[in-house]
mmCIF file of C-alpha atoms in Angstrom:
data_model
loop_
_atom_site.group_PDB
_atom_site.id
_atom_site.type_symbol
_atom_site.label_atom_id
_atom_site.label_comp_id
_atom_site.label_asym_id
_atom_site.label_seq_id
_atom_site.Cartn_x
_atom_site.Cartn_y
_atom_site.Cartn_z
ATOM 1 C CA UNK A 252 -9.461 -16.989 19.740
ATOM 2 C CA UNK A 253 -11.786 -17.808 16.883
ATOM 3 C CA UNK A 254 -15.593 -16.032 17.131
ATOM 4 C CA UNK A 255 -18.905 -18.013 15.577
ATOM 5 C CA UNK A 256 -20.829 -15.233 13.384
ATOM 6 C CA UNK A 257 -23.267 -15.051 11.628
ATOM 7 C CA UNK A 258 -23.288 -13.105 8.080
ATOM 8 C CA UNK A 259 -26.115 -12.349 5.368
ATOM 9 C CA UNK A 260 -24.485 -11.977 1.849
ATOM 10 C CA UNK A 261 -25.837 -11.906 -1.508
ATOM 11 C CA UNK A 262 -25.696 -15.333 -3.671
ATOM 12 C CA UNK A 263 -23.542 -13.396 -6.089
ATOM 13 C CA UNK A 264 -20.815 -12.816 -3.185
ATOM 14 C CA UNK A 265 -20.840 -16.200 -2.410
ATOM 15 C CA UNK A 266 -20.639 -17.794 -5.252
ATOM 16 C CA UNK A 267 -17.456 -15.247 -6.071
ATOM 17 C CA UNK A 268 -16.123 -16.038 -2.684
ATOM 18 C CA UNK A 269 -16.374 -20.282 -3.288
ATOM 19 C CA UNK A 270 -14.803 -19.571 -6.821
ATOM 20 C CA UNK A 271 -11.485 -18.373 -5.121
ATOM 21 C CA UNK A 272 -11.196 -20.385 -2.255
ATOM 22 C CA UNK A 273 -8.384 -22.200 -1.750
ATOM 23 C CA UNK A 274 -8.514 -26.198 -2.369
ATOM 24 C CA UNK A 275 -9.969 -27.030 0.704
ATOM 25 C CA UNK A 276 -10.364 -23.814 2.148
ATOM 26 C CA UNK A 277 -13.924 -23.444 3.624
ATOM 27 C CA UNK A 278 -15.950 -20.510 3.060
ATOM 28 C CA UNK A 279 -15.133 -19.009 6.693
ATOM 29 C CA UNK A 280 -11.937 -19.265 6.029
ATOM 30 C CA UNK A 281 -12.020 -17.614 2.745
ATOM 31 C CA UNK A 282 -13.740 -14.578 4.057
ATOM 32 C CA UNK A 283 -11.241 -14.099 6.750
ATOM 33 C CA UNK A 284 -8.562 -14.204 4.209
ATOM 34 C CA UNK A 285 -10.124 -12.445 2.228
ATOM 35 C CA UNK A 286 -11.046 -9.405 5.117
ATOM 36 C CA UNK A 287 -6.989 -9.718 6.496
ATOM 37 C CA UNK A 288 -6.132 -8.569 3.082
ATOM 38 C CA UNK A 289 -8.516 -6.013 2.825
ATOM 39 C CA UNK A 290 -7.383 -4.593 6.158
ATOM 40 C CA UNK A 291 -3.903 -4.787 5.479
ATOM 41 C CA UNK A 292 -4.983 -2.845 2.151
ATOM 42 C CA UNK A 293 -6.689 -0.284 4.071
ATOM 43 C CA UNK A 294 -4.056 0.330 7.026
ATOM 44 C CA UNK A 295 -1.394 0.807 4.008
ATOM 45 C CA UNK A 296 -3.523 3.136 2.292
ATOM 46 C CA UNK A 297 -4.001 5.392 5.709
ATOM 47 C CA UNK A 298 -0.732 5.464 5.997
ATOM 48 C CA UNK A 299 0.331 6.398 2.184
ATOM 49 C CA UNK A 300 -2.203 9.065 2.649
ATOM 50 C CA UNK A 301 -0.835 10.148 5.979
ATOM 51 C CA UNK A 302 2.282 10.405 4.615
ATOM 52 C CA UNK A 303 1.403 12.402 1.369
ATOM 53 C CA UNK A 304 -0.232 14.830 3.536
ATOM 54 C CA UNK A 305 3.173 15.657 5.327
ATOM 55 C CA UNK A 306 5.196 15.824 2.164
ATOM 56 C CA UNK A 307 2.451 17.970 0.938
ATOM 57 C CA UNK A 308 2.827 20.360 4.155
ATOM 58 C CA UNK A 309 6.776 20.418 3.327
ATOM 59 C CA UNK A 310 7.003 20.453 -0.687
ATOM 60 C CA UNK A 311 8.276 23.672 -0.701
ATOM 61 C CA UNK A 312 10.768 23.232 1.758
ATOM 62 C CA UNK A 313 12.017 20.015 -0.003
ATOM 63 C CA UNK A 314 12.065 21.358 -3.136
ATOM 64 C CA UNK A 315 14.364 24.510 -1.795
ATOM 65 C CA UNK A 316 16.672 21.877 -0.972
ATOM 66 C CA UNK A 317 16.663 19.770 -3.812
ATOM 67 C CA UNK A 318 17.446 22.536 -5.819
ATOM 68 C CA UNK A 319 20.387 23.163 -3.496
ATOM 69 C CA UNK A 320 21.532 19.342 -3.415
ATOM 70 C CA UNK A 321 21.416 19.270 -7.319
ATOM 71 C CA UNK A 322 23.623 22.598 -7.245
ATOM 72 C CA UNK A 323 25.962 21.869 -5.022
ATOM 73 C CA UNK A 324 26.630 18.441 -6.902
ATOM 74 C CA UNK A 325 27.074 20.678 -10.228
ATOM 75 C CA UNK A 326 29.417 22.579 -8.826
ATOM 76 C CA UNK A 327 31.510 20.059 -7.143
ATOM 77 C CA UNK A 328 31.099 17.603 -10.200
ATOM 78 C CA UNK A 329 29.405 15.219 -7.602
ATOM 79 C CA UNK A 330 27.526 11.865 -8.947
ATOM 80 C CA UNK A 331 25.268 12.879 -11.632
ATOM 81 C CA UNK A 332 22.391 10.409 -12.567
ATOM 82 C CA UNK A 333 22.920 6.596 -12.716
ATOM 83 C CA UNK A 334 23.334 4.765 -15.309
ATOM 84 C CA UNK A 335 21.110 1.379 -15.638
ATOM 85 C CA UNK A 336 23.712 -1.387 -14.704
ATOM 86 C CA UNK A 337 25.706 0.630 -13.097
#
């Protein structure tokens, strides 16, 4: 369901907002575009951060067992690096 609003914005931001509209892509339309990606945008960053914050709160602990991975595959002669075209 679509909602009538109304919006103040500077002429700068409107003229920047007609500028990339689509070919026949009204101003309303452009600004709803334009707000979906900026949400998406934000929702992605919340979550990158999220996540950083729980590697962060583990680093050590993943880093113990890298260095035990990375061992182990020395010592058994395991798969080593790739190479590019591999």
């Amino acid at each position: 369901m679509r909602v009538k609003t109304s919006v103040t914005l500077d002429e700068d931001v409107v003229s920047a907002i007609e500028a990339i509209a689509g070919e026949g892509e009204s101003r309303s339309r452009t600004i709803e575009r334009l707000l979906r990606q900026c949400l998406t945008a934000r929702k992605r960053a919340d979550i990158d951060d999220r996540d950083r914050e729980i590697i962060d709160a583990h680093a050590d602990e993943l880093a113990a067992e890298a260095i035990d991975v990375l061992g182990y595959q020395i010592k058994t002669g395991g798969p080593g690096p790739r190479q590019v075209g591999a």
